[in-house]
Coordinates of C-alpha atoms and ligand atoms in Angstrom, one line a residue:
M486 CA 9.8 103.4 73.6
L487 CA 12.0 102.5 76.6
L488 CA 12.9 105.6 78.6
P489 CA 16.3 105.6 80.2
A490 CA 16.6 105.1 83.9
D491 CA 16.6 108.4 85.9
Y492 CA 19.7 107.9 88.0
H493 CA 19.9 111.3 89.7
M494 CA 17.4 112.3 92.4
H495 CA 17.5 113.7 95.9
T496 CA 15.5 113.4 99.2
P497 CA 14.7 115.9 101.9
L498 CA 17.7 114.6 103.9
C499 CA 19.9 117.0 101.9
R500 CA 17.8 119.9 103.3
H501 CA 17.0 121.5 99.9
A502 CA 14.7 118.9 98.3
V503 CA 11.0 118.0 99.0
G504 CA 9.1 114.7 98.8
E505 CA 9.8 111.3 100.2
P506 CA 11.3 108.5 97.9
D507 CA 7.9 106.9 97.7
E508 CA 6.5 110.1 96.0
Y509 CA 9.4 110.1 93.5
A510 CA 8.8 106.5 92.8
R511 CA 5.0 107.1 92.3
H512 CA 5.8 109.9 89.8
A513 CA 8.3 107.7 88.0
V514 CA 5.7 104.9 87.5
A515 CA 3.1 107.5 86.4
I516 CA 5.4 108.8 83.5
G517 CA 6.4 105.3 82.4
L518 CA 9.9 104.9 83.8
D519 CA 10.9 101.3 84.6
E520 CA 14.0 102.2 86.6
I521 CA 15.2 105.0 88.9
G522 CA 18.0 105.6 91.3
F523 CA 18.3 107.7 94.4
S524 CA 21.6 109.7 94.6
D525 CA 21.3 112.1 97.5
H526 CA 24.3 114.2 98.5
S527 CA 26.6 112.0 100.5
P528 CA 27.6 112.9 104.0
M529 CA 31.0 114.4 104.7
Q530 CA 33.3 113.2 107.4
R531 CA 32.5 116.4 109.2
D532 CA 28.8 117.3 109.5
D533 CA 29.6 121.1 109.6
F534 CA 31.3 121.0 106.2
D535 CA 28.3 122.7 104.6
N536 CA 24.5 122.8 105.0
W537 CA 23.2 121.0 102.0
R538 CA 23.6 117.3 102.7
M539 CA 22.6 114.6 105.1
A540 CA 24.5 114.2 108.4
L541 CA 26.6 111.0 108.7
S542 CA 24.2 109.8 111.4
Q543 CA 21.3 109.9 108.8
L544 CA 23.0 107.6 106.2
D545 CA 21.2 104.5 107.5
N546 CA 17.9 106.4 107.6
Y547 CA 18.5 107.3 103.9
V548 CA 19.1 103.7 103.0
E549 CA 15.9 102.7 104.9
K550 CA 13.8 105.3 103.0
V551 CA 15.0 103.9 99.6
R552 CA 14.4 100.3 100.8
H553 CA 10.9 101.4 101.8
A554 CA 10.2 102.7 98.3
Q555 CA 11.6 99.5 96.8
K556 CA 9.1 97.5 98.9
N557 CA 6.2 99.7 98.0
F558 CA 6.9 99.8 94.3
P559 CA 8.0 96.2 93.4
K560 CA 7.5 96.7 89.7
L561 CA 9.8 99.7 89.5
T562 CA 13.5 99.0 89.8
I563 CA 14.9 101.4 92.4
R564 CA 18.7 101.7 92.8
L565 CA 20.5 102.8 95.9
A566 CA 23.2 105.3 95.2
L567 CA 24.9 108.5 96.3
E568 CA 26.0 111.7 94.7
V569 CA 29.5 112.0 96.2
D570 CA 31.5 115.2 96.2
Y571 CA 34.9 114.8 94.8
L572 CA 37.6 117.0 96.5
P573 CA 41.3 116.1 96.3
G574 CA 42.2 114.5 99.7
H575 CA 38.7 113.0 100.3
E576 CA 39.6 109.7 98.5
D577 CA 39.8 107.6 101.7
W578 CA 36.6 109.0 102.9
I579 CA 34.9 108.0 99.7
R580 CA 36.2 104.5 99.9
D581 CA 34.9 104.3 103.5
L582 CA 31.5 105.4 102.3
A583 CA 31.6 102.8 99.5
G584 CA 32.0 100.0 102.1
R585 CA 29.1 101.0 104.3
H586 CA 26.1 99.8 102.2
P587 CA 25.6 97.7 99.0
W588 CA 25.4 100.7 96.7
D589 CA 24.4 100.3 93.1
Y590 CA 26.5 103.2 91.9
F591 CA 28.3 106.4 92.9
I592 CA 27.9 109.6 91.0
G593 CA 31.1 111.7 91.4
S594 CA 30.4 115.4 91.3
V595 CA 32.7 118.4 91.5
H596 CA 30.8 121.2 93.2
Y597 CA 33.8 122.6 95.1
V598 CA 36.7 124.2 93.3
S599 CA 38.3 125.1 96.7
D600 CA 37.6 123.7 100.2
A601 CA 35.3 126.6 100.8
W602 CA 33.5 127.4 97.6
A603 CA 30.9 125.3 95.8
I604 CA 30.4 127.0 92.4
D605 CA 26.7 126.0 92.2
D606 CA 25.7 127.3 95.7
P607 CA 23.2 130.2 95.2
Q608 CA 24.2 131.5 98.7
K609 CA 27.8 132.0 97.3
L610 CA 26.9 133.4 93.9
S611 CA 28.7 136.7 94.7
E612 CA 32.0 134.7 94.9
W613 CA 32.0 134.5 91.1
K614 CA 32.7 138.2 91.0
N615 CA 35.9 137.7 93.0
R616 CA 37.2 135.0 90.6
D617 CA 38.6 134.8 87.1
S618 CA 36.0 132.8 85.2
F619 CA 38.7 131.0 83.1
E620 CA 40.5 129.9 86.2
V621 CA 37.3 128.5 87.7
W622 CA 36.6 126.4 84.6
Q623 CA 40.2 125.3 84.6
V624 CA 40.2 124.1 88.2
Y625 CA 36.8 122.6 87.7
F626 CA 38.0 120.4 84.9
E627 CA 41.3 119.5 86.7
R628 CA 39.3 118.2 89.5
L629 CA 36.8 116.4 87.2
T630 CA 39.8 114.7 85.5
R631 CA 41.1 113.5 88.9
A632 CA 37.6 112.3 89.8
A633 CA 37.4 110.3 86.5
E634 CA 40.9 108.9 87.0
S635 CA 40.2 107.8 90.6
K636 CA 37.9 104.9 89.7
L637 CA 35.9 105.8 92.8
F638 CA 32.8 106.6 90.7
D639 CA 30.6 104.9 88.2
I640 CA 29.3 108.1 86.8
I641 CA 30.5 111.7 86.7
G642 CA 27.7 114.2 87.4
H643 CA 26.8 117.3 85.4
A644 CA 30.2 117.6 83.6
D645 CA 30.0 121.4 82.9
L646 CA 28.4 122.7 86.1
P647 CA 30.1 126.1 86.1
K648 CA 27.7 127.2 83.4
K649 CA 24.8 126.9 85.9
F650 CA 24.3 130.7 86.6
G651 CA 25.2 131.6 83.0
H652 CA 29.1 131.8 83.3
R653 CA 29.8 130.4 79.8
P654 CA 32.9 128.2 79.2
P655 CA 35.9 129.9 77.6
E656 CA 36.3 129.8 73.8
N657 CA 39.0 127.1 73.8
W658 CA 37.4 124.9 76.5
A659 CA 38.0 121.7 74.4
A660 CA 41.5 121.9 75.8
L661 CA 40.0 121.7 79.3
Y662 CA 37.5 118.9 78.7
Q663 CA 39.8 116.7 76.5
P664 CA 41.9 115.4 79.4
F665 CA 38.8 114.7 81.4
L666 CA 37.2 112.7 78.7
A667 CA 40.4 110.8 78.1
A668 CA 40.5 109.9 81.8
A669 CA 36.8 108.8 81.8
A670 CA 37.4 106.6 78.7
R671 CA 40.5 105.0 80.3
S672 CA 38.9 104.3 83.6
G673 CA 35.5 103.3 82.2
T674 CA 33.6 106.0 84.0
A675 CA 30.3 107.1 82.5
I676 CA 29.1 110.7 82.3
E677 CA 25.5 111.7 82.8
L678 CA 23.1 113.8 80.8
N679 CA 21.6 116.0 83.5
T680 CA 18.4 117.9 82.6
A681 CA 18.4 120.1 85.7
G682 CA 20.4 122.7 83.6
L683 CA 17.3 123.4 81.7
R684 CA 15.7 124.6 84.9
K685 CA 18.7 126.9 85.7
D686 CA 20.0 130.2 84.3
C687 CA 22.1 128.4 81.6
K688 CA 18.9 126.8 80.2
E689 CA 20.9 123.9 78.8
I690 CA 21.3 120.3 79.6
Y691 CA 24.6 119.3 81.2
P692 CA 26.9 118.7 79.4
H693 CA 27.0 120.8 76.3
R694 CA 26.7 119.1 72.9
D695 CA 30.4 119.8 72.0
L696 CA 31.6 117.9 75.1
L697 CA 29.1 115.1 74.6
T698 CA 30.0 114.6 70.9
E699 CA 33.7 114.3 71.9
A700 CA 32.7 111.9 74.7
Y701 CA 31.0 109.7 72.2
R702 CA 34.0 109.8 69.9
Q703 CA 36.2 108.7 72.8
G704 CA 33.9 105.8 73.8
V705 CA 32.6 107.3 77.1
T706 CA 29.3 105.8 78.1
I707 CA 26.3 107.8 79.4
T708 CA 23.5 107.7 81.9
F709 CA 20.5 110.1 82.3
G710 CA 19.4 112.0 85.3
S711 CA 16.8 114.7 86.2
D712 CA 18.6 115.8 89.4
A713 CA 15.1 115.9 90.8
H714 CA 14.7 117.8 94.1
A715 CA 10.9 117.4 94.0
P716 CA 8.8 114.4 92.9
G717 CA 7.3 116.2 89.9
E718 CA 10.9 116.7 88.4
V719 CA 11.5 113.0 88.0
G720 CA 12.2 112.2 84.4
M721 CA 11.8 115.8 83.4
N722 CA 12.9 116.7 79.8
F723 CA 14.1 113.2 79.2
T724 CA 12.9 113.3 75.5
D725 CA 15.1 116.4 75.1
A726 CA 18.1 114.6 76.7
M727 CA 17.6 111.5 74.5
A728 CA 17.5 113.7 71.4
L729 CA 20.7 115.4 72.5
A730 CA 22.4 112.1 73.1
R731 CA 21.3 110.7 69.8
S732 CA 22.6 113.9 68.0
A733 CA 26.0 113.2 69.6
G734 CA 25.9 109.6 68.2
Y735 CA 24.7 107.6 71.2
Q736 CA 22.2 104.8 70.9
E737 CA 23.0 103.1 74.2
C738 CA 23.2 104.2 77.8
C739 CA 24.2 102.2 80.8
R740 CA 22.5 100.9 83.9
F741 CA 24.1 99.8 87.2
A742 CA 23.5 97.1 89.8
R743 CA 25.8 96.6 92.7
R744 CA 28.4 98.7 90.8
E745 CA 28.3 96.5 87.8
R746 CA 27.5 98.1 84.4
R747 CA 25.4 96.9 81.6
H748 CA 24.5 98.6 78.3
V749 CA 21.0 99.1 77.1
R750 CA 19.5 100.8 74.0
F751 CA 17.3 103.8 74.5
Ligands
LIG970 ZN1 25.3 118.0 91.9
LIG971 ZN1 22.2 116.3 92.4

């Protein structure tokens, strides 16, 4: 059985992950993956934007670390990528980043629903109490829709992230994710099955089966990611993610090289 590529993993440069790319690659080989991709949190234009990403001056070092792993594990395909925050107004910066290295893909993620609040930040968990949960979900999907429309990204990351700490989506959330999926289908942007949700309070893969089933219906393609922040998390729960994808109708996922997409069965 061919396991899907694990396209979502971090490095210590983001200041909240452990293990060098070589160690992630070693674990990938041990569990039988044939392809992985590093997608650490991209630098912002201002290094003091927050404290959970590499500084801009470390970007070249990040690329070197990934190249090093590529050299040491020649039989494993290792892609060079970034998980890029989508915030309205950052589009030029994201284009700038895209031109700096020969990236294989960009994962576009919405963590910020305002310039100051990342909904998944455990340090800012109390902010949820000051907010109307419906409004958070609404703004989240508005931003996700803009990210999918922008064509700046190959993949949209963890497409129902607000559930991370157990804040469930509203009853009628199909009305929120429909425009997002329509935008992803139009722009040809994939979405990822991200197994990190199983390790969080929500205890679920991102995104929920309802969203995924509609994604399949609309022709949106998928990738798989563990969102590993430690070598032992590489490929974690991929059989669960594959089963979820199949239950939504999927038999194919996609892989990227130099931002070109191809489809493979899984
Ligand atoms: Zn993320
Ligand atoms: Zn991530």
